[in-house]
C-alpha cells in the first residue's frame, strides 16, 4: 500500500508539471497516458510490476517511463526489470540532447518512434546503448538524410538476409548471428536508427498479393517526411529498394506504432499496446472500400466480425480484422486488387470477393449457417505494377557498390571467426564425444558458439554429455544462435535423466523466448501442489483456469509472458497460459506439449494422451473424424502441395484457423488416404497462381463428424490458356563461361531446343529467393534435361556468389558472365522492360528465338512456374 500511495502522489505531481510545462496538445495526450497508466496498474496488482516508480527520476524520465508502462505488453513488464527501461529512457533522452536533429524531432515523433525499446515482437536487449556507442561517431557531422544511409551501411556490415523461423531474435542476436530474415533485419535497423535519435518504424506487408510470402522494411523520418529503405540493403539514396516494384503491387502496408497514436495516417486498429496504421498510399495506388453486413432480411448487422483476406500460400490470409459499427459497416483502404471478405455473427456468416478501386461499397449478407456445405470458384487479380524509382547517378551507384563489397568483406571476416571443422573436431575430442555428434549444433550456433560450447563442456564434466545432445536436438537453429548456456543448463540439470526428451526435457513449448523457468517453478510450486499435479495433471489445468487472470487485451503484440512472469503476476493471455501449463508440467516431470498443427494442448498420463480444456473442470474428450481428399490430376500438377496449392482451416467460433501441416507436404502423403482431424467445420482453399500473379482459386466448406470419414474433392482449377510466344531472343547471344573463362553462346551451351536464361544479382533478396526456389525443384528440372544459364554482370559478382553459393542447384545450371551487358540488353529489349528493371530476370526460350515465359523482380515459387510452363511445351 505504501508504494501505491507514493506512486499516485508522484503522478499527481507529474500532472501539475505537465500542465505547467507542456504544449496544449501534449498536455491532453499526457492526461490520456496517465489515465491508461493508472488503469494498467489497477489491472495488474501482483508481482510489484511498478516498483521502479519509487526510484528518483527527473520530470522527463518519469513522463517517458509512464508512457512506456502505460502501453507495454504484460510480458515486457514481467520479464524485464524496471531498471532496464529506465536505462533506455535515460539513453534516449541523452541522445536527443546530443544529436543535432534532436531539436527538430517533435515530442510526438520522439515519443512513438525513438523512445520505445520494442519494435515488433522481438526479444528485448541492450542494443540501444551498444549501437549508440558504435554509430554516434559515424554519423557525426552528417545531415539527417545521410545519417540514415550511413546507419544502414553499418547494419549491412553486421547482417544480411537469410530466411528462418517466425520467432524474432533480438537486434544484438542478429548481429552475433550475422544474418536474419527481413523481420529481424528491419528490427535491427529500426533499433540502430533509434539509438542515434532518428525516428524509425518497421513497415510490413502482411502478405504480397501477386506472389506468395511477405516482407518487412523500414521507414525513417528526416527533415519533415518519412522515407523508406531496405534494411541491411543499403542503396545510394532513400526511397529505393529491390521491393519498389512489388510494393507498387501491394494491397496493404502496416506499421505498429507504440502506444496510443493520433497521427495523420489511417488508423486500422487501436489496442492497449499499439496503434496500427495503414501506409499503403506511400507505395501504391489505393482506394477505400466499405463493407456493409446484413442479415437475410437485408437489415444491417452491428458487431459482426469482418475479415479482409489476401490469397497467399494457398490460404486466404486475414490482413485486417474489423467489427461492424451501428450501421453494419467496416471500411479499409487497400491497393487496387481483389480480396475475399468474410463476415461472422451469431452462428451465421457470409463470404464474397471485393475489388478495391472498382467498387467503393460492397454488401456481405449473413446467408450461410455455420455447418453449411458448399463450394465456389473465385478469380483473384492483384494490382498492376507501377513502380516509381528515384534517380541514381552512375557515380552514386559505383560508390555504393564499392561500399557494399567492403561491408560484405567486413561481415565475412567476422563470420570467419566461427569455429572451423578442425576446431570442432578438437573440441569434440576434448569433451569426449564424436565430432559428428556436435558439429551441426556448433555450426548452426554461429556467433553464439561460445555459449553452446560452454554448455557442452560443462555437461561433459558432469557426465551429462549425452543428455545435453538430446536437449540440443530439440531446439531450432535460431535457438542455438541466441540462447545463453545458463538457460540450457537450467533445463538440463533440473530434469530427470530418464524423462522423455521431446515432451519433458525440451525447453520450448511454442514460439516463445526460452527462459530458465524450470528451477524457478520447481522452487516456487508448493510441494503439496506439485505432488497433487503429478498424481492428476488435470488439477494443474484447473489451477491454471482458476488462479490465472486472462488479460488478452493487454497482450496484443504477438509476444508471450514467460512462465516465470505468469507465475509472479498470475496474469496471462491464452497462448501464455498454454506455454505456462507445458512449462509447469515439464518442470514436474509430466510430459506435455502443444500440437504444432492444431495448437491443441496435451499431457500424457497413465499411458494416455489427454487434451486440456481450460474451460472444463473435467478431462476433455477430443472427438475426431477422418478426411479423404479426392484428386484428379490436371495437366502439369500430379500431386498438389500443402501451402502451395491448398490449405485447410477450422472454424474456432469467430474465424477460420489454419492447420499448420508441414510446408509443401504432398497431397499424396496425407490426404490421399483418410487422415484424422478434430471434428468441426472446415474451409478448404485451393489455388493455381498464374504468371501474372493472378489466382484461379476455389473455396469449399465441409464438416468433419465424429468417428466417420468425410470424402470430398480437392478441386484444382487449371489455366486453359496454352503457352504462347511473348517475345524474341537471339539464342546466339554470347557470354563468358564462368568455369572456363571462354566465350560461348546460349546456343552452344544449350543445344537445340528450349532453355532458361537468368540475369541474377548477388546478395539481393529477390535473387536469393529465386535460386532457392529453383534448388527446391532441382530433381524435376534435371529430369527436363535442358540448360539453365545464370548470368552475372561481372567476374566480381560471380566470385562473390561462388564464395557463398545457394542450395544445390540443378546439375543443368551453367554460370556465366554477361561482361558487356549484351545479353541483358537483348532480353530487356525483347520483353520491353525498362533499363532499371529489378533483378532477377528470367526467360524461357528456344533456339528458334522464341520466348514463352518471362519473370522479373521479386517472386516466390519460380521453380514451380518454370515447371508449369515446361510441361506445356
Tab-separated table of N, CA and C in Angstrom, residues 162 768 771-776 778 801 804-810 813 815:
chain	number	residue	atom	x	y	z
A	162	UNK	N	18.777	-13.993	-44.555
A	162	UNK	CA	18.705	-15.449	-44.529
A	162	UNK	C	17.351	-15.823	-43.934
A	768	UNK	N	18.094	-14.334	-54.147
A	768	UNK	CA	18.227	-15.435	-53.198
A	768	UNK	C	16.971	-16.298	-53.192
A	771	UNK	N	16.776	-18.411	-56.530
A	771	UNK	CA	17.688	-19.546	-56.593
A	771	UNK	C	17.270	-20.645	-55.624
A	772	UNK	N	16.747	-20.262	-54.470
A	772	UNK	CA	16.248	-21.285	-53.538
A	772	UNK	C	15.049	-22.021	-54.134
A	773	UNK	N	14.176	-21.289	-54.832
A	773	UNK	CA	13.021	-21.929	-55.463
A	773	UNK	C	13.458	-22.884	-56.567
A	774	UNK	N	14.481	-22.492	-57.332
A	774	UNK	CA	14.999	-23.372	-58.376
A	774	UNK	C	15.634	-24.605	-57.740
A	775	UNK	N	16.406	-24.401	-56.664
A	775	UNK	CA	17.035	-25.526	-55.971
A	775	UNK	C	15.988	-26.503	-55.444
A	776	UNK	N	14.861	-25.979	-54.975
A	776	UNK	CA	13.815	-26.844	-54.427
A	776	UNK	C	13.220	-27.767	-55.478
A	778	UNK	N	15.085	-28.959	-58.079
A	778	UNK	CA	16.261	-29.394	-58.837
A	778	UNK	C	16.012	-30.717	-59.553
A	801	UNK	N	29.293	-14.635	-55.358
A	801	UNK	CA	28.303	-15.700	-55.239
A	801	UNK	C	28.975	-17.035	-54.945
A	804	UNK	N	29.740	-17.979	-51.435
A	804	UNK	CA	28.610	-18.350	-50.580
A	804	UNK	C	27.439	-18.754	-51.465
A	805	UNK	N	27.529	-19.931	-52.096
A	805	UNK	CA	26.513	-20.307	-53.095
A	805	UNK	C	25.178	-20.668	-52.471
A	806	UNK	N	24.157	-20.688	-53.317
A	806	UNK	CA	22.822	-21.085	-52.887
A	806	UNK	C	22.792	-22.586	-52.640
A	807	UNK	N	21.654	-23.079	-52.185
A	807	UNK	CA	21.462	-24.513	-52.014
A	807	UNK	C	21.722	-25.206	-53.347
A	808	UNK	N	22.045	-26.509	-53.330
A	808	UNK	CA	22.428	-27.197	-54.563
A	808	UNK	C	21.428	-26.983	-55.696
A	809	UNK	N	21.908	-26.395	-56.779
A	809	UNK	CA	21.080	-26.113	-57.944
A	809	UNK	C	21.087	-27.319	-58.880
A	810	UNK	N	20.184	-27.360	-59.851
A	810	UNK	CA	20.202	-28.466	-60.812
A	810	UNK	C	21.563	-28.586	-61.499
A	813	UNK	N	22.650	-26.408	-64.575
A	813	UNK	CA	22.930	-24.977	-64.488
A	813	UNK	C	24.342	-24.685	-65.005
A	815	UNK	N	26.942	-21.325	-65.105
A	815	UNK	CA	27.157	-19.956	-64.664
A	815	UNK	C	27.955	-19.207	-65.725
